[in-house]
PDB file of C-alpha atoms in Angstrom:
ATOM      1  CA  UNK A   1      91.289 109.504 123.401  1.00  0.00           C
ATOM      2  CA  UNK A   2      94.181 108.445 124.631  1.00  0.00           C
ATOM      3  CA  UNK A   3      96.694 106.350 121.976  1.00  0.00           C
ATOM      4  CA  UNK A   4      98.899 104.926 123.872  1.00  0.00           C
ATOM      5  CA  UNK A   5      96.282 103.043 126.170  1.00  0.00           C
ATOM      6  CA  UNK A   6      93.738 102.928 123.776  1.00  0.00           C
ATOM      7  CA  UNK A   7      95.317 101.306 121.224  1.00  0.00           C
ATOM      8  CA  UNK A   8      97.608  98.601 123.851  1.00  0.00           C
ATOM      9  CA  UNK A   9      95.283  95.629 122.950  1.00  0.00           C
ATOM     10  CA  UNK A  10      96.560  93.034 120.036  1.00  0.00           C
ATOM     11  CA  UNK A  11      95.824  94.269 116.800  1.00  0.00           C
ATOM     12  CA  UNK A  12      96.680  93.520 113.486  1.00  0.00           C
ATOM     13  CA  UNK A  13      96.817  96.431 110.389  1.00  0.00           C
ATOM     14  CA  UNK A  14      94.279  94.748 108.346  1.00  0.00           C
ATOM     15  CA  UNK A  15      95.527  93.835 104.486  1.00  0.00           C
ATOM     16  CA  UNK A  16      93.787  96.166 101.435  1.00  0.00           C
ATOM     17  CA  UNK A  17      92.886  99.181 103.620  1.00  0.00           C
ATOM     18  CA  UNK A  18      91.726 102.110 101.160  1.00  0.00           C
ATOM     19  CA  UNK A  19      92.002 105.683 102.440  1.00  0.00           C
ATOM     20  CA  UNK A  20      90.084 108.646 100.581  1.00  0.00           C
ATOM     21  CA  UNK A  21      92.370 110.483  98.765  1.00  0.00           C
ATOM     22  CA  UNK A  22      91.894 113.642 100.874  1.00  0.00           C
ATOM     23  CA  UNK A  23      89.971 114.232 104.592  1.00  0.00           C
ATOM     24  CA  UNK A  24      87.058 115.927 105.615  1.00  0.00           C
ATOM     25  CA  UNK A  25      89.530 119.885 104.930  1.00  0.00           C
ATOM     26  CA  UNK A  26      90.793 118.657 102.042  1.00  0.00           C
ATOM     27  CA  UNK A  27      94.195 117.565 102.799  1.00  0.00           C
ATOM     28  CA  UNK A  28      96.013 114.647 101.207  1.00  0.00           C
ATOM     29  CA  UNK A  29      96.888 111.361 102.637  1.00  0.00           C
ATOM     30  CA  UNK A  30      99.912 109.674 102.804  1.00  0.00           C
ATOM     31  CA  UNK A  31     102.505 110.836 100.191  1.00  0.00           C
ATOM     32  CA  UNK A  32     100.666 113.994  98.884  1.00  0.00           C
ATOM     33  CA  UNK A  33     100.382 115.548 102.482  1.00  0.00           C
ATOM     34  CA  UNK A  34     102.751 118.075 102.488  1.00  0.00           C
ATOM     35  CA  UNK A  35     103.726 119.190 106.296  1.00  0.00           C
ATOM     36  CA  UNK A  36     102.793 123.352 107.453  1.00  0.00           C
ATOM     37  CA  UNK A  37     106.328 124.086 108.439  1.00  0.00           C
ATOM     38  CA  UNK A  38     109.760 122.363 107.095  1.00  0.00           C
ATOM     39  CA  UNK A  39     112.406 121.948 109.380  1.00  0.00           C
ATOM     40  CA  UNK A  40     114.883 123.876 107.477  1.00  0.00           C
ATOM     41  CA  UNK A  41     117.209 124.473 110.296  1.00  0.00           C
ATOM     42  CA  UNK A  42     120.701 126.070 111.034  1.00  0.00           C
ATOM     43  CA  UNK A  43     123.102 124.568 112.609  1.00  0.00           C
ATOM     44  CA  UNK A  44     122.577 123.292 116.301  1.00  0.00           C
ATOM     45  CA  UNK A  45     119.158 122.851 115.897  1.00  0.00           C
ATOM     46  CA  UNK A  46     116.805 120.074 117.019  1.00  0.00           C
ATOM     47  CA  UNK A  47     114.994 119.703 114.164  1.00  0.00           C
ATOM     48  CA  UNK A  48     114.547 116.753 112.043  1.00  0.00           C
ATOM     49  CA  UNK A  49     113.974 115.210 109.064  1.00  0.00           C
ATOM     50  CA  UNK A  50     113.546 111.075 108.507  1.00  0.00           C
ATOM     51  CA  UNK A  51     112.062 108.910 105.740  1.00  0.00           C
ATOM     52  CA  UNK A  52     108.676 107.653 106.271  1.00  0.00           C
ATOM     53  CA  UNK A  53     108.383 103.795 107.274  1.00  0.00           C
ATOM     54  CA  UNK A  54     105.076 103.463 105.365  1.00  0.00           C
ATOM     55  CA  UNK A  55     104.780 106.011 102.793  1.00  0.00           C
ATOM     56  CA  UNK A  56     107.109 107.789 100.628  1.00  0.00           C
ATOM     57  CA  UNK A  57     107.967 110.883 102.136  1.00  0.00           C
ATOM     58  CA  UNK A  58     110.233 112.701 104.402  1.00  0.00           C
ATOM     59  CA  UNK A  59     108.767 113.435 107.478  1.00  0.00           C
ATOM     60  CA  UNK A  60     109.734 116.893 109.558  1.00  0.00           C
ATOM     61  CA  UNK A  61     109.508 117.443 112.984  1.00  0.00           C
ATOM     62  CA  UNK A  62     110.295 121.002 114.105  1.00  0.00           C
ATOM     63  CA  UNK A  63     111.887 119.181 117.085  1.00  0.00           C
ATOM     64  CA  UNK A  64     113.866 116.198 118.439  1.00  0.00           C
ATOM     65  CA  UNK A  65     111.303 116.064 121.153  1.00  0.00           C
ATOM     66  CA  UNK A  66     108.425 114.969 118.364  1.00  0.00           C
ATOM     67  CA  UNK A  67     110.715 112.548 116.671  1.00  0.00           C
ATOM     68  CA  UNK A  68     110.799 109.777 119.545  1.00  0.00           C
ATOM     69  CA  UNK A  69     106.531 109.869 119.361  1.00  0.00           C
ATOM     70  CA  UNK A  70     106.773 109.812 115.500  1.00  0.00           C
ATOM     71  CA  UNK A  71     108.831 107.050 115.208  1.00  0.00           C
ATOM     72  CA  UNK A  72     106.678 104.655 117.479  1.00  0.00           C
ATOM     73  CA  UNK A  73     103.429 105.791 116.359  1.00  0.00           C
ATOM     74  CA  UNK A  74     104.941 104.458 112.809  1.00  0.00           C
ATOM     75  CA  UNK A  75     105.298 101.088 114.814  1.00  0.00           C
ATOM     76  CA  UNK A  76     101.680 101.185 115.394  1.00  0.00           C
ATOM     77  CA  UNK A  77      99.433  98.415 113.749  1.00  0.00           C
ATOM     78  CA  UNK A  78      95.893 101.365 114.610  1.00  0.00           C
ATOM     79  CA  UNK A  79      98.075 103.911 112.668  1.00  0.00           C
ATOM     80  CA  UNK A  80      97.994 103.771 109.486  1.00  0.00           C
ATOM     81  CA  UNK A  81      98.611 107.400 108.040  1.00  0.00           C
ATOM     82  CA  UNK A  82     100.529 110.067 110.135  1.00  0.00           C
ATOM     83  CA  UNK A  83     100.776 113.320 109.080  1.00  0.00           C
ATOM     84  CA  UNK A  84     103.111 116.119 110.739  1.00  0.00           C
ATOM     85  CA  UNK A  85     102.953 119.977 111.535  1.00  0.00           C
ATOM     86  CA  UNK A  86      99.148 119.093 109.958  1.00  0.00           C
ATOM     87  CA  UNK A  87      97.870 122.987 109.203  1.00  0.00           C
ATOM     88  CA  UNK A  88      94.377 124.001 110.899  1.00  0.00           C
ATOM     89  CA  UNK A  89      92.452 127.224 109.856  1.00  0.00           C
ATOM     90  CA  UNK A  90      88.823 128.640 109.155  1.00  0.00           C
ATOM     91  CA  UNK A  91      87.424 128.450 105.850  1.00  0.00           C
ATOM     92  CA  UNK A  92      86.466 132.108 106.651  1.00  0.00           C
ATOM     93  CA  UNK A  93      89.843 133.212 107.057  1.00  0.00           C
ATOM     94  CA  UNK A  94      91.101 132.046 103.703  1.00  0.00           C
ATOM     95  CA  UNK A  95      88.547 133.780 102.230  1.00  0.00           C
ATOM     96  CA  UNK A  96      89.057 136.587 103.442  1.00  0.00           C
ATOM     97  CA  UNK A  97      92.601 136.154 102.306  1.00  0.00           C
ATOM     98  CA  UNK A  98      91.525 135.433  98.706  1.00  0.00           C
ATOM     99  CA  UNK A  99      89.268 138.349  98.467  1.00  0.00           C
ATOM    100  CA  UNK A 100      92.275 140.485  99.752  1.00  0.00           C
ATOM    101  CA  UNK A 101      94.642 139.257  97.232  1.00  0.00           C
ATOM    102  CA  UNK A 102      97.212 138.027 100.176  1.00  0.00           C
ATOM    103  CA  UNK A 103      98.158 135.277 101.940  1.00  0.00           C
ATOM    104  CA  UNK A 104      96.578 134.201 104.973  1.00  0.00           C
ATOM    105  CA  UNK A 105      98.085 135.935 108.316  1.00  0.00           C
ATOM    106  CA  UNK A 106      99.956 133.740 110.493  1.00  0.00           C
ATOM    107  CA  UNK A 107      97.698 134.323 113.248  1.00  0.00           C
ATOM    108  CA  UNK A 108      94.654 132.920 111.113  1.00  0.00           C
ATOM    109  CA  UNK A 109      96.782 129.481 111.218  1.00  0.00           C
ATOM    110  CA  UNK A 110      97.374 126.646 113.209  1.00  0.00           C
ATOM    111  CA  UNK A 111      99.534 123.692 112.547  1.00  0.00           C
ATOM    112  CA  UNK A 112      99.143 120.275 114.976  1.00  0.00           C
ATOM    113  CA  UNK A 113     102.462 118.951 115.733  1.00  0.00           C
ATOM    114  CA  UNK A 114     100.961 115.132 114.715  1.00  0.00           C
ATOM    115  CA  UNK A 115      98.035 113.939 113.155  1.00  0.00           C
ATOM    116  CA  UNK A 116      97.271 110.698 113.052  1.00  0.00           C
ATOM    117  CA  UNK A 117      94.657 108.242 110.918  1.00  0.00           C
ATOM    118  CA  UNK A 118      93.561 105.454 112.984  1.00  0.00           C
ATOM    119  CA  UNK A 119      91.625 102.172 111.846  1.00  0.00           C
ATOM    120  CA  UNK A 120      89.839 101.050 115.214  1.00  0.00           C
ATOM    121  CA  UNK A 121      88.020  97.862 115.154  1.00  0.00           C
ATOM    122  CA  UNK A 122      85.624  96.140 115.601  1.00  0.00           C
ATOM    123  CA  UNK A 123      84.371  97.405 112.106  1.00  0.00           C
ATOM    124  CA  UNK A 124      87.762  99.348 111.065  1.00  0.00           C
ATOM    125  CA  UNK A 125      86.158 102.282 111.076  1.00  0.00           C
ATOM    126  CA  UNK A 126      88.735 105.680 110.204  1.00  0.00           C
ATOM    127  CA  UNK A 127      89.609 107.754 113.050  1.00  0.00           C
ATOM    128  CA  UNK A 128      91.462 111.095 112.682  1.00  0.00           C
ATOM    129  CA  UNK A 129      93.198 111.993 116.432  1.00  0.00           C
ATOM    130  CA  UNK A 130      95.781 115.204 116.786  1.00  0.00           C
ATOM    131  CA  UNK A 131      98.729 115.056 119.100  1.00  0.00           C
ATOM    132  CA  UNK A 132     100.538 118.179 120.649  1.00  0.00           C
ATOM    133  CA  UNK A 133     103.598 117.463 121.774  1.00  0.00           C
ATOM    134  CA  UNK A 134     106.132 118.845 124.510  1.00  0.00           C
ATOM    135  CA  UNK A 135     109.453 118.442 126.071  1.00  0.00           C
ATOM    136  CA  UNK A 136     108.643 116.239 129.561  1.00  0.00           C
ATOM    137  CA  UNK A 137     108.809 118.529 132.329  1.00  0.00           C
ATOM    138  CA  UNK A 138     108.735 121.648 130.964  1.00  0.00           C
ATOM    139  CA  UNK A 139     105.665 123.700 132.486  1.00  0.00           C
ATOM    140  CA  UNK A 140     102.940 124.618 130.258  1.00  0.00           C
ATOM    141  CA  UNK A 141     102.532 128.891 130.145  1.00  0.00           C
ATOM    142  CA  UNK A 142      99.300 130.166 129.967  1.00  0.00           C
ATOM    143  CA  UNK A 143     100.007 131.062 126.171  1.00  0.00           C
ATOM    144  CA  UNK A 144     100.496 127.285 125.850  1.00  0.00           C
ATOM    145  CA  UNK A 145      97.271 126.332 127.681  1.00  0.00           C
ATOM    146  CA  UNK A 146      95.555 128.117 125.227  1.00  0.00           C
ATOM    147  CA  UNK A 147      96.621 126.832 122.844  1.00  0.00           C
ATOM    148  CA  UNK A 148      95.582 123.777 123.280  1.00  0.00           C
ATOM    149  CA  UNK A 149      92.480 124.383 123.782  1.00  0.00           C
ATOM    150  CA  UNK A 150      92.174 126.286 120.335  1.00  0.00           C
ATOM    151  CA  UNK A 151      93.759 122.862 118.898  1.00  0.00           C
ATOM    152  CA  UNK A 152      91.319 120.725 120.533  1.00  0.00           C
ATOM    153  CA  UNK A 153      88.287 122.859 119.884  1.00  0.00           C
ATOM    154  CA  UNK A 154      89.195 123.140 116.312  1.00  0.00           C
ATOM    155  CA  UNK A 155      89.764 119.385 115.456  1.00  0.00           C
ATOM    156  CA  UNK A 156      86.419 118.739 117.935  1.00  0.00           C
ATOM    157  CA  UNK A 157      84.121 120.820 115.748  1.00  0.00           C
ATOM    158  CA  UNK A 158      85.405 118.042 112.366  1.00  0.00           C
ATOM    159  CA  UNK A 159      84.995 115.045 114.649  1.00  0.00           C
ATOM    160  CA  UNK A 160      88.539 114.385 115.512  1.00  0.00           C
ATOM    161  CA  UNK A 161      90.151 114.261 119.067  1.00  0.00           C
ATOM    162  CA  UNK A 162      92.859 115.667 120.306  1.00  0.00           C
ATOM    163  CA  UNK A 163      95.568 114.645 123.494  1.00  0.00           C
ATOM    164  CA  UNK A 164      99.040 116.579 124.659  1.00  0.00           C
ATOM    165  CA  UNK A 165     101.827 113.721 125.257  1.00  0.00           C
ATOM    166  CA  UNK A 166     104.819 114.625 126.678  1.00  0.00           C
ATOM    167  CA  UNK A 167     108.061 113.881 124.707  1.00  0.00           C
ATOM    168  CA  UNK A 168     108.943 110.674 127.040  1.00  0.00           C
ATOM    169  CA  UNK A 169     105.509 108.788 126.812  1.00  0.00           C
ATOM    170  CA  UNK A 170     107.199 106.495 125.202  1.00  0.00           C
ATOM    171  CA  UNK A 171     110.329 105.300 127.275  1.00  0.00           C
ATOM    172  CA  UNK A 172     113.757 105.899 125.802  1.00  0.00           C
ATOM    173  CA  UNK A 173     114.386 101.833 125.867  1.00  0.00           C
ATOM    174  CA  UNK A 174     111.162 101.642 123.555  1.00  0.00           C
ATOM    175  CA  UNK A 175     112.535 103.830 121.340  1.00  0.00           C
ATOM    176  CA  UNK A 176     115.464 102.760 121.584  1.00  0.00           C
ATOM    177  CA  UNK A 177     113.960  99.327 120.100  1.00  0.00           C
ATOM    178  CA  UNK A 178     111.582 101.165 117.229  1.00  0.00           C
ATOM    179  CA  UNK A 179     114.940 102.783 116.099  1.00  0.00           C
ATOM    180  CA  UNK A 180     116.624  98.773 115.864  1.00  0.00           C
ATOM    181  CA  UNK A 181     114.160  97.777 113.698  1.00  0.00           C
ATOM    182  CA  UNK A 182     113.595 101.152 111.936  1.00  0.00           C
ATOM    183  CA  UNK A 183     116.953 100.869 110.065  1.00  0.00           C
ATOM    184  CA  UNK A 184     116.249  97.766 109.363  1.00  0.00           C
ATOM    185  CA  UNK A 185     113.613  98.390 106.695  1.00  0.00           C
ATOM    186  CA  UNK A 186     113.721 102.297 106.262  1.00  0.00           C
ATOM    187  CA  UNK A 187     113.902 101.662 102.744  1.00  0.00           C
ATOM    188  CA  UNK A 188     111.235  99.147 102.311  1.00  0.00           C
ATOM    189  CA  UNK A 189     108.225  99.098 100.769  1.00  0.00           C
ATOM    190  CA  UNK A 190     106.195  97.165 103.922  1.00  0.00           C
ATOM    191  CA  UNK A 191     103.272  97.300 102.405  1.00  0.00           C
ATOM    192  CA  UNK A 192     104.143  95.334  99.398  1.00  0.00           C
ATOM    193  CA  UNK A 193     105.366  92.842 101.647  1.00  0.00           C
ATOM    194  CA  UNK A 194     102.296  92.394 103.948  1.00  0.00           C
ATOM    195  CA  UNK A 195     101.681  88.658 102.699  1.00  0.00           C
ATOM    196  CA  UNK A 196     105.244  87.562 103.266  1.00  0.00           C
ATOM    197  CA  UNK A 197     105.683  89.127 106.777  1.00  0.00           C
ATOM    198  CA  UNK A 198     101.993  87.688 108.157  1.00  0.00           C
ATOM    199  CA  UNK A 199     103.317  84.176 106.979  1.00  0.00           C
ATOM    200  CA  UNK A 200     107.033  84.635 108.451  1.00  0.00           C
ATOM    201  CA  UNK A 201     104.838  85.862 111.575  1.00  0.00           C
ATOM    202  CA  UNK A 202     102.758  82.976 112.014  1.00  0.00           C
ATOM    203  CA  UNK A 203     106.324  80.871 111.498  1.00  0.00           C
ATOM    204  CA  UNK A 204     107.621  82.463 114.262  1.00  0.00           C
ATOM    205  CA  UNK A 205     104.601  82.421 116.450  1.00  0.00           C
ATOM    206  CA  UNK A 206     104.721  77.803 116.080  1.00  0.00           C
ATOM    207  CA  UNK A 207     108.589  78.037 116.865  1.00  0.00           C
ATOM    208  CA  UNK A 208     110.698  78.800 120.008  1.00  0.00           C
ATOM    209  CA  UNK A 209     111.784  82.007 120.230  1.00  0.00           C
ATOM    210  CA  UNK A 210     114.442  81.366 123.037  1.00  0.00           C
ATOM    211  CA  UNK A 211     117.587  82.777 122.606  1.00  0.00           C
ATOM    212  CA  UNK A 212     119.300  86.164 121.127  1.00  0.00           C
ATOM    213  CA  UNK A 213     117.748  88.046 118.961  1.00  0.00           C
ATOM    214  CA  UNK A 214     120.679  87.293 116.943  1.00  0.00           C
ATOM    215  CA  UNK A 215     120.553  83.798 117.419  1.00  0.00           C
ATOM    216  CA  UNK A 216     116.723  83.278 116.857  1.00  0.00           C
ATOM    217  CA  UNK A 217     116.912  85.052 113.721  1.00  0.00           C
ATOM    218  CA  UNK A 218     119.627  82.994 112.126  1.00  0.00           C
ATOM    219  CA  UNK A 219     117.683  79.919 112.972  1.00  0.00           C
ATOM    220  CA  UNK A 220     114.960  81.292 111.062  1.00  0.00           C
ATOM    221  CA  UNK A 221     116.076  82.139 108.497  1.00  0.00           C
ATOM    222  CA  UNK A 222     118.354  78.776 108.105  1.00  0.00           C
ATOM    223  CA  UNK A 223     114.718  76.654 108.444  1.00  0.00           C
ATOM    224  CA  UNK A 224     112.805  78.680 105.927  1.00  0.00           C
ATOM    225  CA  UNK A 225     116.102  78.958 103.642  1.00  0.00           C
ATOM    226  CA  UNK A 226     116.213  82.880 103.499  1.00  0.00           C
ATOM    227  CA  UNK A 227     119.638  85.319 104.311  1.00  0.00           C
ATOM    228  CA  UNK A 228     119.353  86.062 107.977  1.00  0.00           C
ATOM    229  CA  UNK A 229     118.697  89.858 106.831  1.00  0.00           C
ATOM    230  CA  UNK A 230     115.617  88.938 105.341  1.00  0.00           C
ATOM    231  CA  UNK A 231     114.803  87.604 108.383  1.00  0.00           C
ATOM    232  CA  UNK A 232     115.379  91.195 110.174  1.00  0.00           C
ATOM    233  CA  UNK A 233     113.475  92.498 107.877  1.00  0.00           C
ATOM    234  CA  UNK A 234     110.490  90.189 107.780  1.00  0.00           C
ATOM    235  CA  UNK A 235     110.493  90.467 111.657  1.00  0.00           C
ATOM    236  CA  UNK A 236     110.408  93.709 111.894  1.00  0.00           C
ATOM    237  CA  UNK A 237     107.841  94.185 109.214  1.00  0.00           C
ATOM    238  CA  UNK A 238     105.908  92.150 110.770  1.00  0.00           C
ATOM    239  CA  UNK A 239     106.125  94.266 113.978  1.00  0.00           C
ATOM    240  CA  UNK A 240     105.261  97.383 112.392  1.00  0.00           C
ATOM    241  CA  UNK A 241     102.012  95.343 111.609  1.00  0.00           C
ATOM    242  CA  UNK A 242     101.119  94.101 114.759  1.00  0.00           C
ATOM    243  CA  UNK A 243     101.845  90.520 113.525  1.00  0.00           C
ATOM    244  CA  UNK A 244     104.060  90.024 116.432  1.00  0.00           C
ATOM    245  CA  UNK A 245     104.619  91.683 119.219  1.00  0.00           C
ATOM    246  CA  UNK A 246     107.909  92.731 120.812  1.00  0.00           C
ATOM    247  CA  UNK A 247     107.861  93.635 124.593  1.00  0.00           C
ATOM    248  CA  UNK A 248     109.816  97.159 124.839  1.00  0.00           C
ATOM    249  CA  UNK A 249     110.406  96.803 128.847  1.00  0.00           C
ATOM    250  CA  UNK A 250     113.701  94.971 127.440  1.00  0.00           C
ATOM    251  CA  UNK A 251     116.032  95.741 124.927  1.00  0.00           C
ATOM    252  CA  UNK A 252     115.669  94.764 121.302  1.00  0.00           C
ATOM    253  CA  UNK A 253     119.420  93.514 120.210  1.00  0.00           C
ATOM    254  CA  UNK A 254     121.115  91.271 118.024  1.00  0.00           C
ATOM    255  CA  UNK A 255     122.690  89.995 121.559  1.00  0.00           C
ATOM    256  CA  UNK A 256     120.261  90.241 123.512  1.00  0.00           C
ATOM    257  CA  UNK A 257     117.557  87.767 124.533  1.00  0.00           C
ATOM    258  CA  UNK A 258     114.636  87.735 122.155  1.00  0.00           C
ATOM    259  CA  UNK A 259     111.434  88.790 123.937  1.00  0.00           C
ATOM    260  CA  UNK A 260     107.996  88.214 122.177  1.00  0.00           C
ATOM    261  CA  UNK A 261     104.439  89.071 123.541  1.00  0.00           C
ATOM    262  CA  UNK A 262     102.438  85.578 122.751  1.00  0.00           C
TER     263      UNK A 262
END
């Protein structure tokens, strides 16, 4: 699998989706996942820490290189749980750990830089893909090669699949735009506000959208009688639901011209 073309086509998050409380190796979803390795850093580091757009958490990435895929995969409408540093090992090994009265070795260990739940349709089935990710251009050692492999084997034998992306599959102008409409509901509960944000969305999707951004918005949100922030909001909701579509080859700005995929 590949995400980024696999999941290109139109799709909306569909409303009520239940998750099990914990996957097939026990680990939680959403808010009670707790990530391998924190990125408790000293200073001049590249680490990074952000608030989750659709759970509660904090979400660490042990470098600035994984933030730029996190943030757009949370943009997503297929992904619909994400879960960082995710920790791979064999139940073997922590047995052997238990009956030893220590802790597992490092070496026994893995942790996947991003795992991600997927709903695919047609029937919205769950689908549980791991990401490795690395700074664009820098060549792969032999050490790394491996690796991989031992990542992809691993989350093969539970029925997941597995891809390396490169820190700039998604373009810097894309996330560039995620990061617009990230701080725009960073502290929002989205899900609680599904209903409101497919309605605004099928607004938008009867009126013209020519103009700013800017512009458009205040429209909006002077026809339907709501602040021009909610507005923001509602859009950009919206987007992180696939309700409408915003195309990332140009710039998503307050003065900029308003570009949506119909």
């Amino acid at each position: 699998m590949r995400i980024i073309e696999d999941t290109r086509a139109p799709f909306v998050t569909p409303p009520g989706l239940w998750l099990p409380g914990r996957d097939i190796v026990g680990q939680p979803h959403g808010e009670g996942f707790e990530a391998a390795k924190k990125a408790r850093t000293p200073r001049r580091s590249t680490r990074v820490t952000f608030r989750g757009l659709k759970f509660k958490r904090r979400y660490e990435t042990l470098a600035f290189t994984e933030f730029r895929p996190l943030l757009a995969l949370a943009f997503n409408p297929y992904v619909v749980d994400i879960r960082e540093q995710f920790p791979i090992y064999e139940q073997e090994a922590y047995n052997r750990a238990v009956r030893a009265g220590r802790r597992m070795f490092e070496a026994d260990k893995m942790s996947i830089d991003i795992v991600v739940t997927l709903v695919l349709p047609p029937d919205y089935r769950i689908h549980y893909h791991g990401i490795s990710v690395k700074l664009a251009g820098a060549d792969l050692s032999e050490k790394d090669e491996a690796r991989h492999q031992r990542e992809e084997e691993a989350l093969g034998k539970l029925g997941w699949t597995w891809e390396f992306m490169p820190s700039n599959a998604y373009s810097a102008l894309e996330f560039s735009n995620y990061l617009v409409m990230y701080r725009t509901i960073r502290d929002q509960d989205v899900f609680a506000q599904y209903e409101e944000a497919d309605a605004f969305a099928e607004y938008v999707k009867k009126r013209s959208t020519n103009g700013t951004l800017g512009s458009v918005m205040r429209r909006i949100a002077k026809q339907l009688a709501v602040p021009e922030d909610r507005a923001h909001e509602l859009f950009s909701i919206a987007a992180s639901f696939g309700m409408l579509r915003v195309d990332h080859t140009k710039p998503f700005r307050d003065d900029e011209a308003l570009h949506v995929l119909r």
